[in-house]
XYZ file of C-alpha atoms in Angstrom:
728
model
C 290.204 -229.783 -85.277
C 287.742 -228.885 -82.506
C 285.266 -231.738 -82.198
C 283.873 -230.775 -78.812
C 280.456 -230.012 -80.314
C 280.257 -233.649 -81.398
C 281.198 -235.172 -78.034
C 280.417 -232.772 -75.191
C 276.737 -233.701 -74.968
C 277.435 -237.460 -74.951
C 278.020 -239.892 -72.105
C 280.962 -242.311 -72.113
C 279.162 -245.170 -73.908
C 277.701 -242.810 -76.511
C 281.143 -241.339 -77.200
C 282.560 -244.819 -77.637
C 279.889 -245.630 -80.238
C 280.379 -242.340 -82.100
C 284.191 -242.581 -82.258
C 284.589 -246.336 -82.749
C 287.390 -247.477 -85.066
C 285.883 -250.941 -85.445
C 284.842 -251.984 -88.926
C 281.558 -253.369 -87.625
C 279.727 -252.150 -84.531
C 276.576 -253.314 -82.757
C 275.099 -250.636 -80.514
C 272.589 -252.130 -78.087
C 270.574 -249.046 -77.197
C 268.015 -249.322 -74.417
C 264.784 -247.346 -74.379
C 265.400 -243.608 -73.892
C 269.190 -243.995 -74.112
C 269.730 -241.522 -76.955
C 270.221 -243.878 -79.896
C 269.155 -241.340 -82.525
C 271.664 -238.858 -81.105
C 274.388 -241.499 -81.432
C 273.513 -242.172 -85.071
C 273.516 -238.486 -86.000
C 276.761 -237.773 -84.173
C 278.374 -240.845 -85.728
C 277.406 -239.582 -89.172
C 278.865 -236.144 -88.371
C 282.035 -237.725 -86.915
C 282.649 -239.717 -90.085
C 282.354 -236.573 -92.208
C 284.135 -234.013 -90.027
C 286.774 -236.122 -88.284
C 287.412 -239.116 -90.513
C 286.812 -237.061 -93.677
C 284.469 -239.591 -95.218
C 282.535 -238.204 -98.173
C 278.878 -237.521 -97.283
C 277.980 -239.416 -100.461
C 279.725 -242.529 -99.119
C 277.417 -242.871 -96.119
C 274.100 -244.724 -96.220
C 271.877 -244.051 -93.188
C 268.737 -246.152 -93.217
C 265.723 -246.384 -90.899
C 262.107 -247.579 -91.030
C 259.771 -244.597 -91.264
C 259.723 -241.446 -93.346
C 259.269 -239.462 -90.131
C 262.432 -240.959 -88.594
C 264.375 -240.438 -91.835
C 263.224 -236.800 -92.013
C 264.246 -236.208 -88.394
C 267.642 -237.809 -89.052
C 268.219 -235.584 -92.084
C 267.202 -232.400 -90.218
C 269.376 -233.131 -87.199
C 272.356 -234.045 -89.381
C 271.909 -230.786 -91.257
C 271.808 -228.775 -88.012
C 274.919 -230.490 -86.650
C 276.965 -230.266 -89.838
C 275.624 -226.845 -90.854
C 275.492 -228.035 -94.482
C 272.652 -229.333 -96.639
C 271.886 -233.028 -96.162
C 269.743 -233.162 -99.261
C 272.207 -235.180 -101.355
C 273.015 -237.652 -98.595
C 271.767 -241.213 -98.720
C 269.421 -240.912 -95.753
C 266.047 -242.652 -95.935
C 263.939 -245.742 -95.363
C 264.801 -249.150 -96.789
C 261.988 -248.775 -99.312
C 262.939 -245.191 -100.170
C 266.586 -246.112 -100.824
C 265.549 -249.141 -102.906
C 263.206 -246.954 -104.958
C 266.038 -244.467 -105.584
C 268.333 -247.239 -106.818
C 265.694 -248.780 -109.092
C 264.920 -245.386 -110.666
C 268.620 -245.002 -111.459
C 268.969 -248.554 -112.803
C 265.519 -249.365 -114.133
C 266.817 -251.025 -117.261
C 269.257 -253.335 -115.438
C 266.444 -254.216 -113.035
C 264.179 -255.282 -115.918
C 261.700 -252.455 -115.346
C 260.217 -249.836 -117.687
C 261.587 -246.336 -117.154
C 258.224 -245.049 -115.948
C 257.396 -247.956 -113.599
C 254.690 -247.197 -111.027
C 254.508 -248.078 -107.337
C 251.431 -249.919 -106.133
C 249.954 -249.038 -102.774
C 248.252 -251.656 -100.640
C 244.740 -250.910 -101.930
C 245.827 -251.110 -105.575
C 247.568 -254.413 -104.891
C 244.391 -255.777 -103.301
C 242.197 -254.695 -106.216
C 244.501 -256.353 -108.753
C 244.549 -259.603 -106.796
C 240.762 -259.631 -106.525
C 240.494 -259.280 -110.276
C 243.062 -261.983 -110.995
C 241.439 -264.425 -108.576
C 238.068 -263.815 -110.225
C 239.508 -264.204 -113.732
C 241.093 -267.472 -112.685
C 237.623 -268.754 -111.806
C 238.430 -269.144 -108.121
C 235.943 -268.621 -105.325
C 237.109 -265.509 -103.434
C 235.448 -266.844 -100.312
C 237.983 -269.690 -100.381
C 240.859 -267.698 -101.876
C 240.467 -264.172 -100.445
C 242.525 -261.398 -101.972
C 243.670 -260.137 -98.552
C 245.160 -263.518 -97.727
C 246.806 -263.688 -101.155
C 248.265 -260.229 -100.548
C 249.673 -261.293 -97.179
C 251.098 -264.516 -98.671
C 252.832 -262.768 -101.583
C 254.319 -259.977 -99.472
C 255.551 -262.458 -96.852
C 257.240 -264.560 -99.572
C 258.909 -261.475 -101.036
C 260.137 -260.453 -97.576
C 261.801 -263.860 -97.432
C 263.373 -263.275 -100.859
C 261.241 -265.916 -102.602
C 259.898 -265.883 -106.154
C 257.100 -268.301 -107.173
C 259.524 -270.646 -108.944
C 261.631 -271.034 -105.788
C 258.738 -272.079 -103.528
C 258.313 -275.808 -102.893
C 254.633 -276.725 -102.663
C 255.440 -280.116 -101.014
C 252.549 -281.620 -103.003
C 250.171 -279.497 -100.943
C 247.312 -278.372 -103.255
C 246.600 -275.282 -101.117
C 250.217 -274.107 -101.251
C 250.292 -274.863 -104.971
C 247.257 -272.635 -105.523
C 248.755 -269.725 -103.575
C 251.933 -270.074 -105.626
C 249.809 -270.028 -108.803
C 248.135 -266.782 -107.673
C 251.588 -265.349 -106.932
C 252.693 -266.316 -110.478
C 249.639 -264.652 -112.052
C 250.144 -261.521 -109.986
C 253.849 -261.272 -110.760
C 253.206 -261.737 -114.495
C 250.549 -259.018 -114.412
C 252.856 -256.560 -112.597
C 255.716 -257.283 -114.967
C 253.484 -256.646 -118.021
C 252.064 -253.429 -116.572
C 255.333 -252.087 -115.125
C 254.030 -252.119 -111.535
C 256.069 -252.517 -108.349
C 254.596 -253.069 -104.878
C 256.385 -252.136 -101.646
C 257.780 -255.613 -100.967
C 258.965 -255.795 -104.588
C 261.138 -252.671 -104.144
C 263.494 -254.402 -101.713
C 263.452 -257.755 -103.474
C 264.056 -256.203 -106.904
C 266.982 -254.090 -105.592
C 268.493 -257.183 -103.947
C 268.149 -259.177 -107.180
C 269.653 -256.275 -109.129
C 272.862 -256.531 -107.110
C 272.757 -260.319 -107.069
C 272.524 -260.547 -110.869
C 274.903 -257.700 -111.712
C 278.242 -258.138 -109.855
C 279.733 -255.040 -111.494
C 276.881 -252.839 -110.261
C 277.101 -254.408 -106.797
C 280.834 -253.676 -106.706
C 280.099 -250.058 -107.679
C 277.683 -249.583 -104.763
C 279.901 -251.445 -102.295
C 282.711 -249.017 -103.076
C 280.443 -245.996 -103.238
C 278.433 -246.641 -100.042
C 281.282 -247.739 -97.829
C 279.730 -246.789 -94.455
C 276.308 -248.151 -93.489
C 274.366 -246.831 -90.494
C 271.204 -248.764 -89.643
C 268.583 -247.635 -87.125
C 265.991 -249.880 -85.402
C 267.990 -252.932 -86.426
C 265.804 -255.252 -84.321
C 262.919 -254.580 -86.748
C 264.703 -255.832 -89.883
C 263.296 -258.814 -91.775
C 265.090 -261.412 -93.896
C 265.367 -259.403 -97.126
C 266.499 -256.239 -95.298
C 269.213 -258.157 -93.466
C 270.335 -259.791 -96.716
C 270.386 -256.303 -98.267
C 272.762 -254.996 -95.575
C 275.054 -258.040 -95.819
C 275.289 -257.829 -99.583
C 275.899 -254.080 -99.701
C 278.547 -254.237 -96.959
C 280.538 -256.948 -98.718
C 284.009 -257.632 -97.310
C 285.250 -254.086 -97.023
C 282.273 -251.964 -95.978
C 281.836 -250.608 -92.463
C 278.526 -251.257 -90.720
C 277.169 -249.718 -87.533
C 273.736 -250.932 -86.456
C 271.718 -249.530 -83.583
C 268.960 -251.606 -82.064
C 267.402 -253.074 -78.963
C 266.547 -256.746 -78.885
C 264.323 -255.974 -75.874
C 262.103 -253.783 -78.075
C 261.581 -256.228 -80.925
C 257.762 -256.398 -81.039
C 256.947 -256.844 -84.726
C 257.550 -260.551 -85.219
C 253.989 -260.868 -86.555
C 254.901 -258.754 -89.576
C 258.215 -260.427 -90.364
C 260.729 -258.658 -88.092
C 263.387 -261.058 -86.834
C 264.961 -260.312 -83.470
C 267.480 -263.042 -84.342
C 269.166 -260.581 -86.714
C 270.561 -258.724 -83.685
C 272.142 -261.914 -82.357
C 273.306 -263.068 -85.800
C 275.072 -259.795 -86.574
C 278.142 -260.779 -84.540
C 278.147 -264.178 -86.262
C 277.799 -262.921 -89.826
C 280.168 -259.913 -89.613
C 283.812 -260.230 -88.588
C 285.236 -258.606 -85.456
C 282.044 -256.917 -84.263
C 282.411 -254.500 -81.350
C 279.339 -254.466 -79.078
C 278.567 -251.262 -77.172
C 275.665 -251.005 -74.705
C 273.783 -247.751 -74.109
C 272.193 -248.278 -70.706
C 271.842 -244.780 -69.250
C 268.250 -243.671 -69.670
C 267.288 -240.011 -70.054
C 263.522 -240.499 -70.036
C 262.128 -242.323 -67.022
C 262.422 -242.337 -63.243
C 264.480 -244.932 -61.403
C 261.366 -246.789 -60.242
C 260.015 -247.157 -63.772
C 263.384 -248.398 -65.046
C 263.723 -250.929 -62.201
C 260.301 -252.324 -63.107
C 261.195 -252.545 -66.799
C 264.516 -254.252 -66.027
C 262.840 -256.763 -63.711
C 260.221 -257.743 -66.290
C 262.537 -258.108 -69.295
C 265.094 -260.083 -67.252
C 262.685 -263.040 -67.482
C 263.337 -263.383 -71.225
C 265.983 -266.016 -71.797
C 267.245 -265.235 -75.297
C 268.439 -261.662 -74.939
C 271.824 -260.003 -75.178
C 271.435 -258.353 -71.814
C 271.601 -254.785 -70.578
C 270.277 -252.901 -67.567
C 268.795 -249.439 -67.822
C 269.690 -246.854 -65.186
C 269.232 -243.142 -64.630
C 271.093 -240.428 -62.820
C 267.751 -238.838 -61.921
C 265.526 -239.463 -58.889
C 263.803 -242.721 -58.045
C 260.445 -241.017 -58.522
C 256.935 -242.033 -57.518
C 255.944 -245.691 -57.064
C 254.023 -247.498 -59.774
C 250.331 -247.398 -58.928
C 248.389 -250.642 -59.342
C 244.595 -250.608 -59.447
C 242.583 -253.818 -59.163
C 239.204 -252.910 -60.651
C 236.263 -255.196 -60.095
C 235.273 -254.971 -63.807
C 236.164 -253.140 -66.998
C 233.645 -250.377 -66.286
C 235.273 -249.669 -62.960
C 238.690 -249.691 -64.627
C 237.642 -247.094 -67.226
C 235.994 -244.922 -64.594
C 239.098 -245.016 -62.365
C 241.461 -244.094 -65.202
C 239.308 -241.177 -66.341
C 239.012 -239.934 -62.735
C 242.817 -239.997 -62.514
C 243.032 -238.032 -65.766
C 240.630 -235.450 -64.317
C 242.826 -235.120 -61.234
C 245.865 -234.686 -63.478
C 244.138 -231.844 -65.312
C 243.062 -230.112 -62.082
C 246.756 -229.904 -61.140
C 247.316 -227.731 -64.209
C 248.885 -230.480 -66.327
C 248.050 -230.941 -70.019
C 245.833 -233.647 -71.492
C 248.403 -234.484 -74.194
C 250.830 -235.496 -71.438
C 248.629 -238.540 -70.761
C 248.547 -241.824 -72.677
C 246.134 -244.707 -72.090
C 247.788 -247.802 -73.523
C 246.152 -251.182 -74.160
C 246.921 -254.512 -75.844
C 243.961 -254.746 -78.251
C 242.095 -252.069 -80.187
C 238.755 -253.291 -78.799
C 239.722 -252.000 -75.346
C 239.515 -248.385 -76.498
C 235.684 -248.343 -76.556
C 235.036 -247.963 -72.843
C 237.764 -245.364 -72.373
C 236.334 -243.389 -75.300
C 232.898 -243.579 -73.686
C 234.063 -242.412 -70.257
C 236.281 -239.640 -71.668
C 233.350 -238.351 -73.720
C 231.162 -238.517 -70.627
C 233.747 -236.454 -68.727
C 234.078 -233.991 -71.645
C 237.799 -234.722 -71.973
C 239.175 -234.444 -75.500
C 241.004 -237.505 -76.764
C 242.668 -238.898 -79.851
C 243.047 -242.529 -80.928
C 246.683 -242.463 -81.988
C 247.338 -244.205 -85.270
C 243.811 -245.573 -85.484
C 240.095 -244.916 -85.622
C 237.506 -244.470 -82.939
C 235.692 -247.652 -82.031
C 232.404 -246.924 -83.814
C 234.269 -245.731 -86.933
C 236.132 -249.008 -87.522
C 235.194 -250.859 -90.715
C 234.085 -254.086 -89.026
C 231.941 -252.169 -86.521
C 230.358 -250.103 -89.287
C 229.610 -253.334 -91.165
C 227.847 -254.835 -88.146
C 225.959 -251.609 -87.427
C 224.854 -251.432 -91.073
C 223.313 -254.917 -90.733
C 221.556 -253.796 -87.539
C 220.271 -250.669 -89.282
C 218.956 -252.814 -92.125
C 217.192 -255.122 -89.685
C 215.716 -252.095 -87.985
C 214.796 -250.376 -91.252
C 215.145 -252.305 -94.552
C 214.689 -249.062 -96.493
C 218.061 -247.723 -95.286
C 219.820 -247.502 -98.672
C 223.223 -246.570 -97.261
C 223.232 -249.571 -94.924
C 222.142 -251.899 -97.714
C 224.834 -250.698 -100.094
C 227.473 -251.240 -97.429
C 226.643 -254.859 -96.615
C 224.898 -256.287 -99.670
C 228.203 -257.872 -100.699
C 229.921 -258.042 -97.300
C 230.890 -260.839 -96.960
C 231.305 -261.437 -100.692
C 228.218 -263.188 -102.050
C 228.561 -262.491 -105.783
C 226.743 -259.136 -105.904
C 229.129 -256.894 -107.805
C 228.901 -253.322 -109.058
C 227.090 -254.404 -112.234
C 224.267 -256.017 -110.252
C 224.157 -253.087 -107.854
C 223.840 -250.686 -110.814
C 220.765 -252.596 -112.015
C 219.235 -252.358 -108.544
C 219.973 -248.625 -108.346
C 218.394 -248.048 -111.782
C 215.288 -249.962 -110.761
C 215.106 -247.915 -107.534
C 215.305 -244.627 -109.467
C 212.798 -245.595 -112.143
C 210.233 -246.935 -109.688
C 210.942 -244.357 -106.933
C 211.527 -247.166 -104.444
C 214.135 -247.744 -101.735
C 216.920 -250.097 -102.779
C 215.520 -252.938 -100.651
C 212.141 -252.834 -102.378
C 213.801 -252.410 -105.768
C 215.809 -255.584 -105.110
C 212.611 -257.452 -104.235
C 210.994 -256.150 -107.426
C 213.974 -257.238 -109.539
C 213.784 -260.669 -107.967
C 210.032 -260.968 -108.670
C 210.407 -259.872 -112.289
C 213.594 -261.873 -112.985
C 215.418 -258.710 -114.089
C 218.820 -260.106 -113.112
C 221.091 -262.828 -114.556
C 220.563 -266.199 -112.888
C 223.663 -266.109 -110.694
C 223.076 -262.525 -109.548
C 219.404 -263.277 -108.962
C 220.284 -266.158 -106.663
C 222.732 -263.974 -104.726
C 220.214 -261.112 -104.302
C 217.475 -263.530 -103.226
C 219.895 -265.051 -100.724
C 220.659 -261.635 -99.251
C 216.961 -260.692 -99.008
C 216.202 -263.983 -97.283
C 219.129 -263.534 -94.866
C 217.969 -260.107 -93.695
C 214.312 -261.163 -93.553
C 215.070 -264.239 -91.436
C 217.285 -262.203 -89.085
C 214.495 -259.622 -88.626
C 211.954 -262.300 -87.785
C 214.211 -264.219 -85.428
C 215.506 -261.251 -83.479
C 212.270 -259.416 -82.761
C 212.020 -260.581 -79.156
C 215.718 -261.006 -78.418
C 217.697 -258.880 -75.991
C 219.931 -256.245 -77.559
C 223.069 -258.225 -76.761
C 221.611 -261.355 -78.336
C 220.535 -259.360 -81.396
C 224.091 -258.128 -81.978
C 225.585 -261.567 -81.301
C 223.043 -263.205 -83.599
C 223.651 -260.677 -86.358
C 227.403 -261.261 -86.277
C 226.913 -265.026 -86.459
C 224.177 -265.064 -89.108
C 225.928 -262.549 -91.382
C 229.164 -264.587 -91.166
C 231.209 -261.424 -90.562
C 233.621 -263.363 -88.353
C 234.254 -265.927 -91.108
C 234.738 -263.021 -93.514
C 237.420 -261.381 -91.400
C 239.105 -264.675 -90.498
C 240.552 -264.682 -94.020
C 242.723 -261.653 -93.272
C 246.299 -261.805 -91.924
C 246.434 -263.029 -88.321
C 247.035 -259.782 -86.418
C 244.465 -257.765 -88.367
C 241.971 -260.639 -88.240
C 242.249 -260.960 -84.476
C 241.827 -257.232 -83.994
C 238.651 -257.125 -86.107
C 237.101 -260.125 -84.356
C 237.942 -258.703 -80.928
C 236.257 -255.452 -81.957
C 233.120 -257.336 -83.030
C 233.056 -259.150 -79.702
C 233.459 -255.833 -77.920
C 230.410 -254.586 -79.836
C 228.470 -257.449 -78.244
C 229.779 -256.329 -74.839
C 228.691 -252.757 -75.597
C 225.204 -253.965 -76.465
C 224.998 -256.160 -73.363
C 225.949 -253.244 -71.115
C 223.848 -250.644 -72.933
C 221.255 -248.861 -70.832
C 218.599 -247.044 -72.812
C 218.479 -243.406 -71.698
C 215.261 -242.362 -69.984
C 214.488 -239.800 -72.701
C 214.794 -242.454 -75.442
C 212.543 -244.809 -73.508
C 209.989 -242.034 -72.995
C 210.108 -241.318 -76.726
C 209.079 -244.931 -77.377
C 212.390 -246.006 -78.888
C 213.409 -249.658 -78.799
C 216.737 -250.725 -77.317
C 218.078 -251.268 -80.842
C 216.950 -247.853 -82.087
C 218.511 -246.153 -79.068
C 221.758 -248.131 -79.403
C 222.113 -247.265 -83.095
C 221.525 -243.591 -82.310
C 224.119 -243.745 -79.552
C 226.665 -245.353 -81.914
C 226.009 -242.774 -84.641
C 226.422 -239.873 -82.225
C 229.670 -241.226 -80.791
C 231.064 -241.913 -84.252
C 230.102 -238.403 -85.263
C 232.167 -236.821 -82.521
C 235.339 -235.753 -84.262
C 238.454 -236.790 -82.418
C 241.265 -234.430 -81.594
C 243.937 -233.642 -84.154
C 247.585 -234.476 -83.642
C 248.338 -230.950 -82.449
C 245.375 -230.632 -80.067
C 245.671 -230.823 -76.279
C 243.972 -234.175 -75.818
C 244.510 -237.522 -74.112
C 246.221 -240.103 -76.330
C 244.692 -243.583 -76.654
C 246.837 -246.217 -78.340
C 247.828 -249.852 -78.558
C 251.132 -250.944 -77.094
C 252.477 -251.469 -80.613
C 251.557 -247.904 -81.590
C 253.231 -246.548 -78.456
C 256.732 -247.617 -79.480
C 258.960 -244.608 -79.983
C 256.704 -242.299 -77.943
C 256.937 -241.024 -74.370
C 254.563 -239.311 -71.950
C 254.777 -237.903 -68.422
C 251.761 -240.013 -67.381
C 251.046 -243.485 -68.775
C 248.199 -245.883 -67.961
C 248.692 -249.509 -69.008
C 245.232 -251.066 -68.771
C 243.866 -254.598 -69.029
C 246.866 -256.305 -67.435
C 245.318 -259.763 -67.262
C 246.472 -263.145 -68.483
C 244.741 -263.907 -71.766
C 244.520 -260.221 -72.598
C 248.081 -259.166 -71.869
C 249.922 -261.389 -72.420
C 247.540 -262.221 -75.232
C 246.068 -265.700 -75.107
C 247.690 -266.532 -78.439
C 251.160 -265.962 -77.039
C 250.473 -268.251 -74.089
C 249.325 -271.172 -76.244
C 251.684 -270.805 -79.222
C 255.338 -271.772 -79.336
C 258.051 -269.875 -81.145
C 258.888 -267.181 -78.615
C 255.513 -265.448 -78.691
C 255.409 -265.066 -74.907
C 258.862 -263.471 -74.948
C 257.656 -260.999 -77.586
C 254.666 -260.146 -75.355
C 257.090 -259.528 -72.502
C 259.109 -257.224 -74.766
C 255.851 -255.427 -75.507
C 255.315 -254.986 -71.767
C 258.845 -253.592 -71.480
C 258.057 -251.116 -74.271
C 254.844 -250.063 -72.496
C 256.547 -249.488 -69.137
C 259.359 -247.441 -70.687
C 256.928 -245.038 -72.374
C 256.363 -243.399 -68.964
C 258.569 -240.512 -67.886
C 257.213 -239.503 -64.469
C 254.183 -241.598 -63.515
C 253.035 -245.106 -64.424
C 249.661 -246.555 -63.434
C 248.753 -250.162 -64.216
C 245.254 -251.606 -63.933
C 243.527 -254.940 -64.277
C 239.972 -256.138 -63.798
C 238.911 -258.977 -61.523
C 235.949 -259.670 -63.812
C 235.804 -258.749 -67.503
C 233.043 -259.188 -70.023
C 234.556 -261.099 -72.917
C 232.680 -262.480 -75.868
C 229.311 -261.612 -74.382
C 229.841 -263.221 -70.973
C 231.652 -262.278 -67.776
C 234.824 -264.141 -66.831
C 236.988 -263.997 -63.745
C 240.455 -262.827 -64.707
C 243.891 -263.669 -63.388
C 246.231 -260.683 -63.068
C 248.922 -260.672 -65.733
C 251.954 -262.826 -64.981
C 254.029 -259.762 -65.885
C 252.752 -258.042 -62.723
C 254.314 -260.823 -60.639
C 257.653 -259.972 -62.246
C 257.641 -256.374 -60.947
C 259.207 -256.148 -57.449
C 256.504 -255.461 -54.862
C 258.484 -252.622 -53.263
C 258.053 -250.619 -56.493
C 254.252 -250.873 -56.395
C 251.624 -248.923 -54.522
C 248.386 -250.925 -54.588
C 245.092 -249.058 -54.842
C 242.009 -251.039 -53.983
C 238.616 -250.177 -55.427
C 236.187 -248.276 -53.253
C 233.879 -251.232 -53.343
C 234.431 -254.934 -53.877
C 231.503 -256.833 -55.289
C 231.350 -260.586 -54.986
C 229.361 -262.258 -57.726
C 226.610 -264.546 -56.394
C 227.721 -267.411 -58.616
C 231.271 -267.280 -57.293
C 230.362 -267.819 -53.640
C 228.017 -270.273 -51.965
C 226.949 -267.554 -49.572
C 225.440 -264.327 -50.837
C 227.116 -261.296 -49.216
C 225.255 -258.379 -47.760
C 225.055 -255.227 -49.752
C 227.951 -252.836 -49.204
C 228.109 -249.106 -48.669
C 228.537 -247.401 -51.976
C 229.635 -244.068 -53.272
C 226.083 -243.102 -54.175
C 226.295 -240.604 -51.390
C 228.315 -240.088 -48.309
C 226.307 -242.485 -46.149
C 223.813 -243.866 -48.597
C 223.373 -247.623 -48.876
C 222.442 -249.592 -51.933
C 218.682 -250.069 -51.915
C 218.906 -253.746 -52.893
C 220.857 -256.789 -51.830
C 222.726 -259.066 -54.200
C 220.465 -261.967 -55.024
C 217.323 -259.988 -54.192
C 214.273 -260.454 -56.465
C 213.089 -257.263 -58.133
C 210.504 -256.238 -60.701
C 210.806 -253.846 -63.668
C 207.893 -252.320 -65.597
C 209.274 -253.402 -68.979
C 211.468 -256.427 -68.282
C 209.467 -258.134 -65.555
C 210.954 -260.205 -62.742
C 214.682 -260.571 -62.201
C 217.514 -261.006 -59.712
C 220.081 -258.364 -58.685
C 223.559 -259.647 -59.539
C 225.858 -256.603 -59.433
C 226.310 -252.908 -58.636
C 228.705 -250.259 -59.868
C 229.195 -246.507 -60.146
C 228.317 -243.517 -58.080
C 225.931 -240.590 -58.028
C 223.884 -240.190 -61.183
C 226.004 -242.886 -62.863
C 225.231 -245.579 -60.298
C 224.051 -248.722 -62.026
C 222.566 -252.036 -61.029
C 222.788 -255.269 -63.032
C 219.700 -257.435 -63.007
C 219.313 -260.897 -64.544
C 215.708 -260.827 -65.810
C 213.830 -264.098 -66.287
C 212.776 -263.236 -69.848
C 215.080 -260.440 -71.031
C 218.385 -261.742 -69.639
C 221.059 -259.698 -67.835
C 220.792 -255.896 -68.131
C 222.563 -252.909 -66.635
C 220.139 -250.183 -65.511
C 220.788 -246.665 -64.260
C 219.540 -246.849 -60.688
C 218.011 -243.372 -60.705
C 215.727 -244.248 -63.645
C 215.212 -247.995 -63.231
C 212.192 -247.744 -60.908
C 212.850 -251.224 -59.554
C 210.664 -252.635 -56.834
C 211.386 -255.506 -54.457
C 209.199 -258.603 -54.823
């Protein structure tokens, strides 16, 4: 039989993986090494060469998109329909099995699948019915706890509380939830895998049937498997099944959601006679990019080891830009994007990649300013994020208590016992008396139109907003936002969510403070008599209202490093390469291999680039409302210097507080030979803010800005052309 179409396109290592005669095979596939091709060709080889029945092969991956691609490519290669094949995600395959064996699994025939929102709503109700304070026992945390236990294969009765009352209470909530789901015939996503595993565990005859039927297992993205998924594979393989797994321990970056990189190392221990094949030839990136990636990941100790290489050219050096602050970093990146576009390249060939979602704000701002279309891949624009909208709603309410939409959004955020029933009473009062909701609430409070508990909660909310309004009248905009976040207890509210999501939300709130601190009221808003807060809220609303590009549009891609996995671009910017930001501070202080996972994340980021890679870091970054000097990321020290082309900023600004001697002002890019009109440390006067001291400069042309620390108003950035500052 002619099998050339299965092998001709493959390199030596790929052919070895496709044609292996080993019962169990571990394919260590580096980034861009063609792992999906290997899986598809292995599937075709089994069918066409080894004459394995298509119905005897189980090919499993992690996303519906990947499963769909696998099915389509298998169909094209085999030239037969792949519809009946067992190709899908872990959850999809488990769902298929449970539908076929619902009775044996102890489920009703018409069982329903719960999505994440439905699961959350049920838990909220159960926690309330149990008489628990949701502030202490938040539904989101309960959801995370239950799903994590299921991923570990644990039912409530198998969890030891170790006489810990907190653990005992979470177990109790798990018991209530499980009983509710069982009564209602509901199955959440984590339950699908656990229930299928228990089905086989409790029914040896059925397990034997599937072990004989699905005799060849192909597993993609093996490094992302968790405990229950690994147990699933081991059980289904049994003693006689053949297993081929494809993964990359260097790209295991989802430890925070249960993925266990150890599964890659344990595979050879738990399966007999495993053949390990390494795919090291890369078909994506230049030699320089691969050398950098290899050098960084080599510093991880617990890895199976491989070294990426390419037959293509070495390519351009990695460009490294040391910005003096985050504003300069954003401006530089956007300028580079503009240059890319002037060369006739496409915007969708560019990705700006960062460690935390909060970092997107400035790049969004500068891209909008440059009229460059962009898309936040797999996420929302900064001002559209739930936590930001919550904070802005509080600010709107402080600015205008009669803003009904703002009041409805935050009256019970964080939870303060004002449910839909109470809100309905307030709405009815507002309609009948033709009053805004705020005034209707005050009227209800005066007339005791609410039950005692609800009345206390509404009065508490009214007092909170009133006190914030009074306190913040004379505060700077940055202090107003910071004060609002603290007084509203939004941080405490979001701290109850799972760690990764919680950290992201809090970082976004802190970035909102930074945005307020750096906000310069436009001249036209100031002339119109608007306050800083009014202007800022208008600015936020307008930016949120700008619709971002669709997936198919020609626009720059903004994304986190986690979202970037599996993608590739001709031009990649990795921004914010500073210790504490990337690697994240949490990974530096916590044990358990977190720093190694951050390094794997860096490896993933570097290997997203095909042709050009540009890395940037800031010498000074505003974090949590104050400026901090930053140390370049330790990962930069791990890249060989000969691979890097350093680009210095046009202007270096020394902060007065960092040097005993104030430097002279420097030539700027305001104009070809134009000097800054003020010296650092010089006393100046502003019509509105009074006396202050010049502490920084940045920008060029009409965007040139000066930072002044005013005696009364605090530090403010002002557009130089409109500031009308005078020396004193």
